[in-house]
Coordinates of C-alpha atoms (C1' of nucleotides) in Angstrom, one line a residue:
Chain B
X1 CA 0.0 0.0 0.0
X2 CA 1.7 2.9 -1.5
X3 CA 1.0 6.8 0.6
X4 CA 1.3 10.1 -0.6
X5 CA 2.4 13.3 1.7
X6 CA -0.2 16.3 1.8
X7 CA -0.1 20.0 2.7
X8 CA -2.5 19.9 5.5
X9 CA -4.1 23.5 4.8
X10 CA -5.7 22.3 1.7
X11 CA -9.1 20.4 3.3
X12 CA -8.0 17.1 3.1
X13 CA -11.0 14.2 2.9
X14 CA -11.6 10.8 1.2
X15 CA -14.1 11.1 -1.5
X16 CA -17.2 8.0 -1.3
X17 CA -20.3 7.5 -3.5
X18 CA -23.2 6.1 -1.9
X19 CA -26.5 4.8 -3.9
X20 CA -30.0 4.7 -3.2
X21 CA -31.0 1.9 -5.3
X22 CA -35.1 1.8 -5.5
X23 CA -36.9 -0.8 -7.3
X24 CA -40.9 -2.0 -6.8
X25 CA -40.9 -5.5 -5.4
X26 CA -43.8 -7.5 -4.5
X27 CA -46.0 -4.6 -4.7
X28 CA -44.0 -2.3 -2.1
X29 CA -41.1 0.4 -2.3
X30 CA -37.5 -1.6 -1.8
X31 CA -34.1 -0.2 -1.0
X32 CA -31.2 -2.5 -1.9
X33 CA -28.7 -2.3 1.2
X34 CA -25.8 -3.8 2.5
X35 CA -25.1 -5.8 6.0
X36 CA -21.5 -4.3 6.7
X37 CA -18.8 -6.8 7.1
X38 CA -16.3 -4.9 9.2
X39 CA -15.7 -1.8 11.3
X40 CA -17.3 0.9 11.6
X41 CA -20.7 -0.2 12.2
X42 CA -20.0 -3.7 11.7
X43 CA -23.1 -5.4 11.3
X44 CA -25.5 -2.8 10.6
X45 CA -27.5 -2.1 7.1
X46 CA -26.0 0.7 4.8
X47 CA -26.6 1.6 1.5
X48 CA -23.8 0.4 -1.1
X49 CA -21.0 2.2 -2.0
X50 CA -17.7 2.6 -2.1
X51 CA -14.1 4.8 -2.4
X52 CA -14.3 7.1 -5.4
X53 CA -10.8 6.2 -7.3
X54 CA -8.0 8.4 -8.0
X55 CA -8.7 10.0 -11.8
X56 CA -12.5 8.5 -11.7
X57 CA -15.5 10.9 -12.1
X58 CA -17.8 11.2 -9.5
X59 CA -21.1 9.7 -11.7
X60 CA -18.6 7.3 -13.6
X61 CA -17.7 5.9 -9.2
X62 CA -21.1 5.6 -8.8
X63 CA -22.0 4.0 -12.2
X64 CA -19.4 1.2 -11.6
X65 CA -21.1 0.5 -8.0
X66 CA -24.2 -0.1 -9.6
X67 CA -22.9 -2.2 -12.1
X68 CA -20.9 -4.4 -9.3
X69 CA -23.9 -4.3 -7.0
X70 CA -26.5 -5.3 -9.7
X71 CA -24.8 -6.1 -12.9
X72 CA -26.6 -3.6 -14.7
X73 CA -26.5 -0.4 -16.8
X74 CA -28.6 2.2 -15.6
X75 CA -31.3 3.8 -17.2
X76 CA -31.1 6.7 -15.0
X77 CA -28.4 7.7 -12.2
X78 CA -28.9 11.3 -10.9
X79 CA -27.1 13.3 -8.3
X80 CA -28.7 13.5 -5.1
X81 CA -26.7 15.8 -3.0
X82 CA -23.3 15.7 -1.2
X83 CA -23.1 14.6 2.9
X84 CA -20.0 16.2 4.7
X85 CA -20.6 16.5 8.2
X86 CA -17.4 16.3 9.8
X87 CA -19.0 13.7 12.3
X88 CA -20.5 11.1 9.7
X89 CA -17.6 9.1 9.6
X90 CA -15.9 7.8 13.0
X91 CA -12.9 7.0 10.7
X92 CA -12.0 10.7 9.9
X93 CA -13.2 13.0 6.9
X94 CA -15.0 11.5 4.6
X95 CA -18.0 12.9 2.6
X96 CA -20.0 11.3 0.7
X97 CA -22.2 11.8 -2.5
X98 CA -25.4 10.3 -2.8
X99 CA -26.5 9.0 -6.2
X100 CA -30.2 7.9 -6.8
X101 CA -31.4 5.2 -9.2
X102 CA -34.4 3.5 -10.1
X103 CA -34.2 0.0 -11.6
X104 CA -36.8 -2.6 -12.5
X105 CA -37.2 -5.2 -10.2
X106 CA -34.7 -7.4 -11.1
X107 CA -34.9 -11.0 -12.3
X108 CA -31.4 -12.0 -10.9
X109 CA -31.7 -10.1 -7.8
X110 CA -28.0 -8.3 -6.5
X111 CA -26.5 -10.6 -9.3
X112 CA -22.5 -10.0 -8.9
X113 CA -22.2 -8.5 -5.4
X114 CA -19.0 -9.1 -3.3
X115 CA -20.3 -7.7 0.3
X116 CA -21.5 -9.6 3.0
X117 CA -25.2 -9.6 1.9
X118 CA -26.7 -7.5 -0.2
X119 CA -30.7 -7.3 -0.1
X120 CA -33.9 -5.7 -1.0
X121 CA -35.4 -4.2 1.9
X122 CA -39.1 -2.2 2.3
X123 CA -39.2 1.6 3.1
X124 CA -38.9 3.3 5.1
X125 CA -36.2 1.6 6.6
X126 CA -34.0 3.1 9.9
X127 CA -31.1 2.1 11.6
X128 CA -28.6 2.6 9.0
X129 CA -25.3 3.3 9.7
X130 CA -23.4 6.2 9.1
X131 CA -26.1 9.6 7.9
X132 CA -28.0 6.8 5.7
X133 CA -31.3 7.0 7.3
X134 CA -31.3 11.0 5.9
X135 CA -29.9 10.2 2.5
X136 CA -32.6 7.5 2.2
X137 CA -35.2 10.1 2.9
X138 CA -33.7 12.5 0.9
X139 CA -34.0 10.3 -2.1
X140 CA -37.1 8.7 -1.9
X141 CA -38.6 12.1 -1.3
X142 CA -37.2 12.9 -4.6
X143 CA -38.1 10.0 -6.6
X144 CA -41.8 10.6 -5.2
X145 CA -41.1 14.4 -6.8
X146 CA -40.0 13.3 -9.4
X147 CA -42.6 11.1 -11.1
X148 CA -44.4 14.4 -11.1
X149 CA -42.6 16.0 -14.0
X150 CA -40.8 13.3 -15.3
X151 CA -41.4 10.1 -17.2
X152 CA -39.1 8.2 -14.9
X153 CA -41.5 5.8 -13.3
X154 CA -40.7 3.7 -16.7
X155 CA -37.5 3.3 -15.1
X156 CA -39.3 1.0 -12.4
X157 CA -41.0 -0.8 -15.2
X158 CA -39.8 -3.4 -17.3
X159 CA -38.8 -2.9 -21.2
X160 CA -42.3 -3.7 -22.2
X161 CA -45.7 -2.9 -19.9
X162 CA -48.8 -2.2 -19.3
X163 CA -50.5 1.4 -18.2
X164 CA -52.2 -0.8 -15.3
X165 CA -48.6 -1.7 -14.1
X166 CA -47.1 1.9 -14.7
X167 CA -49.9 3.2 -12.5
X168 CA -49.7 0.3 -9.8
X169 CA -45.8 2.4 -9.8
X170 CA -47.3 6.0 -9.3
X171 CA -49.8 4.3 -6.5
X172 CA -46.6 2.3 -4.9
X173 CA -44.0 5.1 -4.5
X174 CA -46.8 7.8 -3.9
X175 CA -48.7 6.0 -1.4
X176 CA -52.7 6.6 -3.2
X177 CA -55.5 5.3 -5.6
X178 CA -55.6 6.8 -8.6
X179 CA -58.4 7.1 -10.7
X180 CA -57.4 4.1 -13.7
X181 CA -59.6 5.7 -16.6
X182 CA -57.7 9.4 -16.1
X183 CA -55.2 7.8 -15.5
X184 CA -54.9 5.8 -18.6
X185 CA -55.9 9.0 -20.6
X186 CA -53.3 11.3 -18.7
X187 CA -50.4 9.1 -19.5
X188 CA -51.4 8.3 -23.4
X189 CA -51.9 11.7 -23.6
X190 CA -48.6 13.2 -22.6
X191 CA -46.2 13.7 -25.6
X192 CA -43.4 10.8 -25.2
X193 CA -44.2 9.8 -22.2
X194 CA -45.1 6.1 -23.6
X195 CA -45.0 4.8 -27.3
X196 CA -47.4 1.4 -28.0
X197 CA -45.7 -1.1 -28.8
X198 CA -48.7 -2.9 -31.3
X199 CA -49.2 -6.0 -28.9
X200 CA -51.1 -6.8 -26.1
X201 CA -51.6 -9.5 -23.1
X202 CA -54.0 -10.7 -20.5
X203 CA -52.4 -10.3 -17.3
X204 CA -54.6 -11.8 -15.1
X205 CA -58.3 -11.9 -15.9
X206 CA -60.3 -8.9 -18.1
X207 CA -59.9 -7.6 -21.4
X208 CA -56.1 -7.6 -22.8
X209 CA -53.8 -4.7 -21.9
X210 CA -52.0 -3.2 -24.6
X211 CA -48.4 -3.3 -24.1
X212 CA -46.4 0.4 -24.3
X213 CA -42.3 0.7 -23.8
X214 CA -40.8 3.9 -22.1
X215 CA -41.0 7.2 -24.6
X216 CA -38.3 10.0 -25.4
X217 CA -39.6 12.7 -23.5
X218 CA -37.5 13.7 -20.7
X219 CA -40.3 16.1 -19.1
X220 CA -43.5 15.5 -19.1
X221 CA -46.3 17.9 -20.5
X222 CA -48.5 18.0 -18.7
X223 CA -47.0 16.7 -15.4
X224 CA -48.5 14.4 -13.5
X225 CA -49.6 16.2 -10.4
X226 CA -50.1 14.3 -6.7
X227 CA -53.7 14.4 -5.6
X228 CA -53.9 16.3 -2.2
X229 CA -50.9 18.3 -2.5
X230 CA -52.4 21.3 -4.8
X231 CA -48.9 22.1 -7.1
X232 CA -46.5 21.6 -4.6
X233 CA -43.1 19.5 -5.5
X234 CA -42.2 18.9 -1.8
X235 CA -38.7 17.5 -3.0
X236 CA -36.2 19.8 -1.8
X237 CA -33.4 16.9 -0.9
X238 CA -32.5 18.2 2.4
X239 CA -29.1 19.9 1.4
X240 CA -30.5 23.0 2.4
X241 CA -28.1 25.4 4.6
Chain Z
X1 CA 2.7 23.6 7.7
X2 CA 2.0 20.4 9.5
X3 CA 1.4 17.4 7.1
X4 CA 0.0 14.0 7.6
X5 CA -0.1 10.7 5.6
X6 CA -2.6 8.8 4.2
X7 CA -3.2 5.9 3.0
X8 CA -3.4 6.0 -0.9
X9 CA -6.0 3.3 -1.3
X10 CA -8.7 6.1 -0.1
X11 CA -9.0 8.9 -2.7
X12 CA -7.5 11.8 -1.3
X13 CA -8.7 15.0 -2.5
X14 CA -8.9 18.7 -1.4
X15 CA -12.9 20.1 -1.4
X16 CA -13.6 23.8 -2.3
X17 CA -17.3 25.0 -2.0
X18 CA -18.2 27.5 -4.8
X19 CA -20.9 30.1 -4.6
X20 CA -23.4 31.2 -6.8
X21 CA -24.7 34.7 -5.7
X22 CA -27.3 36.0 -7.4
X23 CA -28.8 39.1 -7.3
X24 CA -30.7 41.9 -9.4
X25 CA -29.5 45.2 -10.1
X26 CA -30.0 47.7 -12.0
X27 CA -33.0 45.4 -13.6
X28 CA -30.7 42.5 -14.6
X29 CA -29.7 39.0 -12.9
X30 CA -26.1 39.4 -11.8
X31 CA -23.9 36.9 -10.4
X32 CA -20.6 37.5 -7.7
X33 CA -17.7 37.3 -9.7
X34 CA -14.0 37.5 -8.6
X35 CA -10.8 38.1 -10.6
X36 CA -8.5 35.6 -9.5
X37 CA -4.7 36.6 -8.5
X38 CA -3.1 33.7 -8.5
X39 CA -3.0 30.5 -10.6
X40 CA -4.5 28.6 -11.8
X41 CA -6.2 30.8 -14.5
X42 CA -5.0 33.8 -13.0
X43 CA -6.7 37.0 -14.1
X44 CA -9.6 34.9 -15.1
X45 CA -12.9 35.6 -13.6
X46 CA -14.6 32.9 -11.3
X47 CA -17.4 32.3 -8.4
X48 CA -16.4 33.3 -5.3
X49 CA -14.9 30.4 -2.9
X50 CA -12.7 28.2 -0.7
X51 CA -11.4 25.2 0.6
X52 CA -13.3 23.6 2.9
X53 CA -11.2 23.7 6.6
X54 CA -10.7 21.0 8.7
X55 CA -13.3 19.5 10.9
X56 CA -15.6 22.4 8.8
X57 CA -19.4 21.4 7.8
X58 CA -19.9 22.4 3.8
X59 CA -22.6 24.2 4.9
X60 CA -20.6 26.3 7.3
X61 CA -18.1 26.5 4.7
X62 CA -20.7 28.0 2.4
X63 CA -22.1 30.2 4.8
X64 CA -18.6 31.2 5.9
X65 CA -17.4 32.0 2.0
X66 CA -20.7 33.8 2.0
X67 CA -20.1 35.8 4.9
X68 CA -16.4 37.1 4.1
X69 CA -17.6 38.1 0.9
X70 CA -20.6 39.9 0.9
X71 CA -20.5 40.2 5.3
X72 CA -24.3 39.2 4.9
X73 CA -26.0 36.6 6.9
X74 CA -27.9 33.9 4.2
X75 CA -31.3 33.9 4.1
X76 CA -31.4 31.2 1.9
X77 CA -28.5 29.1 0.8
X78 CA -28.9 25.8 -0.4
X79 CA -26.2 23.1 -2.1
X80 CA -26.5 23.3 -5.5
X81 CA -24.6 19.9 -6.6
X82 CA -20.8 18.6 -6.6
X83 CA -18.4 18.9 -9.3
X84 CA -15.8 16.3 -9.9
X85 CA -14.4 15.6 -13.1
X86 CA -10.5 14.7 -12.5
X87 CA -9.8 17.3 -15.2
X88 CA -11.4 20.1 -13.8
X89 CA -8.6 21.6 -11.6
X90 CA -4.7 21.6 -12.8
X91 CA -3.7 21.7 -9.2
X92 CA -4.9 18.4 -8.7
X93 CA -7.9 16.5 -7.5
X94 CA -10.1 18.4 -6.3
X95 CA -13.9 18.2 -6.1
X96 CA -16.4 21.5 -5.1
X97 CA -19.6 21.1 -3.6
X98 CA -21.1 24.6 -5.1
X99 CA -24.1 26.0 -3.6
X100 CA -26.8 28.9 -4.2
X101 CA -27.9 32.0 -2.8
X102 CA -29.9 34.7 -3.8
X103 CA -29.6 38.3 -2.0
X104 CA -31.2 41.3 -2.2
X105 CA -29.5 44.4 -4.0
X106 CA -26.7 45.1 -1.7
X107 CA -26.8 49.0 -0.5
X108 CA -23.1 48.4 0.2
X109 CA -21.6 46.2 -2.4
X110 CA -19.4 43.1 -1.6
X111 CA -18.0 44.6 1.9
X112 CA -14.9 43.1 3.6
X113 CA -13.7 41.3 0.3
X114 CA -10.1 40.1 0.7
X115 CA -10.3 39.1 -2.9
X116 CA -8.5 40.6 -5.6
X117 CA -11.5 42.3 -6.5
X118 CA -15.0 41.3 -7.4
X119 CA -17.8 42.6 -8.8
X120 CA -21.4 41.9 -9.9
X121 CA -22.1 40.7 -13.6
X122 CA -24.7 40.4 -15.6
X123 CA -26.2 36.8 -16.5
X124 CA -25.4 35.0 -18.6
X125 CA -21.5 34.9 -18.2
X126 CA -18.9 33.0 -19.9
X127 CA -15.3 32.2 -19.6
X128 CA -15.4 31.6 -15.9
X129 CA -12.2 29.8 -14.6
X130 CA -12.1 26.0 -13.8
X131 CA -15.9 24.2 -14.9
X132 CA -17.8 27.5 -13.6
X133 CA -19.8 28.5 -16.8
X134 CA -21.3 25.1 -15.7
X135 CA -21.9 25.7 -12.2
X136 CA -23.2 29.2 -13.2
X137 CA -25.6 28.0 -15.7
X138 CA -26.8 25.2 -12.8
X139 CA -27.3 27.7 -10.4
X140 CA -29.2 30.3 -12.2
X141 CA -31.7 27.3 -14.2
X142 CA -32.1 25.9 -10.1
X143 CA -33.2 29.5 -9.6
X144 CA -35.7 30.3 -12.2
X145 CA -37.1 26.8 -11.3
X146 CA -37.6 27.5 -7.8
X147 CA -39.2 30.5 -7.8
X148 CA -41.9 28.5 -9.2
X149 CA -42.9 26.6 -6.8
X150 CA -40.8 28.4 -3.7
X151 CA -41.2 32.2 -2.1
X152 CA -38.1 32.1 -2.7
X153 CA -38.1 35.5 -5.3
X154 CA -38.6 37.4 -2.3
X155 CA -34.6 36.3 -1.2
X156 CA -34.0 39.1 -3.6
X157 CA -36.1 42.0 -2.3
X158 CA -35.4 44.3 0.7
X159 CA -37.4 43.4 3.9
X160 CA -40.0 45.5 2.6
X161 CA -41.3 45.6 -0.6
X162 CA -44.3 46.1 -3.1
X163 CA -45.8 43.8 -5.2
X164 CA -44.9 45.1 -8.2
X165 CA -41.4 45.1 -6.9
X166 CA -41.6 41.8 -6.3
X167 CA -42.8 41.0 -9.7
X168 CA -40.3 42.9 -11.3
X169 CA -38.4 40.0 -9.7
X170 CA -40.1 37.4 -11.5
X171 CA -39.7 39.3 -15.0
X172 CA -36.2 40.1 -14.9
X173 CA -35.6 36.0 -13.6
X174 CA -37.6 34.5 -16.3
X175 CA -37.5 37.3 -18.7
X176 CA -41.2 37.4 -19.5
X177 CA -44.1 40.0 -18.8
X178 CA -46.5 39.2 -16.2
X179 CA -49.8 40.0 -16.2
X180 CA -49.7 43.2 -13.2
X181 CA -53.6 42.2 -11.9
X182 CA -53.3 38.3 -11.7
X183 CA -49.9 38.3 -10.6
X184 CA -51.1 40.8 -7.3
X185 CA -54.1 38.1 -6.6
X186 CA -51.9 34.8 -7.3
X187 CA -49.6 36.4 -4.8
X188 CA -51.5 37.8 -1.7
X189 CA -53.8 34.3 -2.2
X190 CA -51.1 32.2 -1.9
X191 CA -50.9 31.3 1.5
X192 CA -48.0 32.9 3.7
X193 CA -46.3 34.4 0.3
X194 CA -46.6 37.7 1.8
X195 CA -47.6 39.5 5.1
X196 CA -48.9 43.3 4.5
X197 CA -47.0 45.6 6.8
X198 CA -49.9 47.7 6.5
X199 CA -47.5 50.6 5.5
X200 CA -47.5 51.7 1.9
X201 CA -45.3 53.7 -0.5
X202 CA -45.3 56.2 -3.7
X203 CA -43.1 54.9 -5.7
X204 CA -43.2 56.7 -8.6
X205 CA -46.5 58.4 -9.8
X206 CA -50.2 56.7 -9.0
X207 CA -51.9 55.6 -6.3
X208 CA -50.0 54.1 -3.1
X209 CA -48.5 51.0 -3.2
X210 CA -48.7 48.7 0.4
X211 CA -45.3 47.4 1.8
X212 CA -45.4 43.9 2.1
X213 CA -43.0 41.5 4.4
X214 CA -41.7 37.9 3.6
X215 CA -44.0 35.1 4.9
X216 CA -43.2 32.3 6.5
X217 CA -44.5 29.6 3.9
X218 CA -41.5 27.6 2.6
X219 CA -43.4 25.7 -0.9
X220 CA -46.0 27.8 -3.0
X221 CA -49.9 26.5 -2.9
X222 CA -50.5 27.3 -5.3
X223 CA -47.5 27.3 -7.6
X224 CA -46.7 30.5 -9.9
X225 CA -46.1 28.6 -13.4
X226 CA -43.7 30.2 -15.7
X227 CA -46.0 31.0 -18.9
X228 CA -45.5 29.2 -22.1
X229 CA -43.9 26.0 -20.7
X230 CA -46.5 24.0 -19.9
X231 CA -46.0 22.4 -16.5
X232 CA -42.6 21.5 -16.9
X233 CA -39.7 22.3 -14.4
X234 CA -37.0 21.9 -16.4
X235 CA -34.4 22.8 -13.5
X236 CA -32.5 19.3 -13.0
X237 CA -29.0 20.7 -12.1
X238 CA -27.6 18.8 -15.0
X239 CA -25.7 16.3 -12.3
X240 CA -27.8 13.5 -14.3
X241 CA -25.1 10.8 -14.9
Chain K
dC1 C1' -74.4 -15.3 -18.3
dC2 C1' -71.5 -13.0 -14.8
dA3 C1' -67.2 -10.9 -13.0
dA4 C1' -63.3 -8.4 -13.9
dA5 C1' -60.1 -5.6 -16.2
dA6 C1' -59.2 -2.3 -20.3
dG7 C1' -60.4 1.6 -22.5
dT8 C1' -63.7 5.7 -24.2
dG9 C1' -67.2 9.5 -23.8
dT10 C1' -69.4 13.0 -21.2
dT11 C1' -70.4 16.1 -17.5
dT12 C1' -69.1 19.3 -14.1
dG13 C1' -66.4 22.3 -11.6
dC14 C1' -62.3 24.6 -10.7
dC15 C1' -58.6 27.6 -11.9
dG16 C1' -55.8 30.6 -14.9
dT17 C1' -56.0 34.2 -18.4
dA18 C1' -57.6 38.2 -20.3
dC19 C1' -59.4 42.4 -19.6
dA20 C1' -63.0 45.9 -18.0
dC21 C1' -63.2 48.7 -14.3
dC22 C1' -62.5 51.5 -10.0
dC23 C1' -59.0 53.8 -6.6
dA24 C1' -55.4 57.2 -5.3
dT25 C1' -51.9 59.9 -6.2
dG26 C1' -48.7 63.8 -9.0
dC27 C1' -48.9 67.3 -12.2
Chain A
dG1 C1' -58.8 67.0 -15.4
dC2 C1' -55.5 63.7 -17.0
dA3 C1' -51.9 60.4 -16.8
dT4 C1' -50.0 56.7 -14.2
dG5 C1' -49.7 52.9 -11.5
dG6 C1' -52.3 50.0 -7.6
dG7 C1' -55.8 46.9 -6.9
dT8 C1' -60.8 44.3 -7.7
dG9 C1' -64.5 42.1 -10.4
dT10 C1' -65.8 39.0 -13.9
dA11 C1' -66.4 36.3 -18.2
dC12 C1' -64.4 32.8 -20.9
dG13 C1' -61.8 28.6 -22.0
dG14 C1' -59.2 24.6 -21.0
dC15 C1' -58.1 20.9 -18.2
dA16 C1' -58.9 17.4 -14.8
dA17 C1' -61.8 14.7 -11.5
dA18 C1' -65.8 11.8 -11.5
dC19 C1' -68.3 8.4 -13.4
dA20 C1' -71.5 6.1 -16.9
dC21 C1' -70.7 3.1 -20.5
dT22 C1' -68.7 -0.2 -24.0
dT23 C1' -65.2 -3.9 -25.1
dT24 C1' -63.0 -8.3 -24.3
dT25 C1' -61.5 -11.7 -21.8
dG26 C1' -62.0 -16.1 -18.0
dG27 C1' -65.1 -18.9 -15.6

DNA sequence: CCAAAAGTGTTTGCCGTACACCCATGC
DNA sequence: GCATGGGTGTACGGCAAACACTTTTGG
């Protein structure tokens, strides 16, 4: 193990990338976490990550954690804020940034992973170690904001669904019934939100569903507004001073 | 100058925090800029900042930065996202958290700079040292977003102010006209937008404007949609992977 | 046929826009 | 009085919630 000598005026601090990894599983909200094999914390559930490495970008560290905690590419892998309290880490300075994804439920569930144990887990979930328990918060109070004005609830969804399933997402992460006809109409009608795909299945009993894959439309227009909350977005991740 | 040693396996890098000021004068959006003395990209113009000191929270750090160069408290300063590309500084690896703050139009502009010197420029801005046409751009999209759907626009006012001042606010952010009667009802109806002081001015010629105080609401029921974008947001602080 | 799920048509009510109108001041 | 800006009332239109209704399957 090689070291290096640094001018302690500069701020000196190791560099980690944490994810919150959300998928829909068996009809509730899942975080994928970790049991931590050593020191500190031994033990006790965190969200993957890891070191970022010396020359890697901060989105490509947090792209290959993903990939070595799931084995896949993600659809989407957004920024969720940066963690530096100079107390979150009993090992010395460390901040962390958050990254939030949102994957499909998996068929090889945590193919790949070299930690202890690696598992999908309900929210909300407490106890984690380090400032976890916030950054979970912080990002599933942005996903929920962001299936507002985004199509990213496809990101939940396999390559190929139904609008019954996409809305079973929207009712799953926001926590309410909505309406299926408007529903069905709201989503169809927003410009790229979903493209048809020409086929169709019977998922269970009823009429056959037609089957749509994920659109190109990064925003949606219009957005899809949470009953109960007249036009607020709520999702303000917590980074605030 | 004390040094220590660390172990290389961790990424070791130095952590600035960068500021983006905002404010409006003279009818336009400016933003703090400060010519830089030293290398790299000396003479260049670039957001005020710092390194982040020892056992320091970011958020001090910002609010600290904040401080020495404008010697105002924040009324609102919130993290903005973190920068990290391996490439961005010659010095080395270093990585800035940047964050936001929008201020009224100081009466006595940046006191108690030690900076070379610094002065307010009109949005947008290019040519910025290091990746801070990016961080620039971030900050002032995150801005025009959240006045949206935040009470934010009144950051930029005096403690008192009228509510055509405060529209003027809106315009000059999002560049568009607003319509003077609907914005004055969307305004005093949204709940704890604005107090009345019960005082009221002549501003120029007509009838009396009232003085009116920030509120205490935090999110905007209802929101104030920017015209002729449907419902979109549009402000993701382009830290999408 | 009946139940259940997919999808469409229609009504109703709210909310935002546009704009007519009144108020209060300086000149 | 007239111009100018502050503030209120109101009609219109579009969108979304609510829900009746049709379609297409499995028992």
């Amino acid at each position: 193990m090689s070291s290096i000598i640094v001018n302690m005026t500069l701020s000196v601090v190791s560099v980690t990338v944490d994810l919150v990894l959300l998928t829909i599983r068996e009809g509730k909200l899942q975080v994928l976490l970790i049991r931590r094999g050593i020191p500190p914390f031994e033990g006790a559930w965190a969200l993957p990550g890891g070191f970022v490495l010396p020359g890697e970008d901060l989105g490509d560290a947090a792209a290959r954690e993903l990939s070595e905690e799931t084995g896949v590419r993600p659809a989407h892998l957004e920024q969720l804020g940066t963690y530096g309290s100079p107390e979150r880490d009993p090992r010395g300075r460390v901040i962390t940034v958050a990254y939030l994804a949102l994957l499909p439920d998996l068929p090889a569930p945590v193919a790949g992973t070299d930690a202890a144990d690696a598992s999908w887990r309900p929210v909300p979930f407490t106890g984690l170690a380090f400032d976890h328990d916030r950054i979970l918060a912080d990002g599933v109070e942005r996903a929920r904001s962001k299936l507002e004005y985004t199509p990213l609830a496809t990101a939940f969804c396999p390559p190929s669904f139904t609008i019954a399933e996409l809305r079973a997402v929207y009712e799953t992460v926001w926590r309410t019934r909505l309406d299926p006809r408007n529903f069905h109409r709201k989503v169809t009608g927003a410009a790229g939100f979903v493209e048809t795909t020409g086929e169709s299945v019977i998922r269970d009993r009823g009429r056959p569903a037609q089957l749509f894959r994920r659109g190109s439309a990064t925003l949606l227009h219009p957005a899809l507004l949470r009953p109960g909350l007249g036009s607020a977005q709520g999702g303000r991740s917590a980074t605030d001073c």
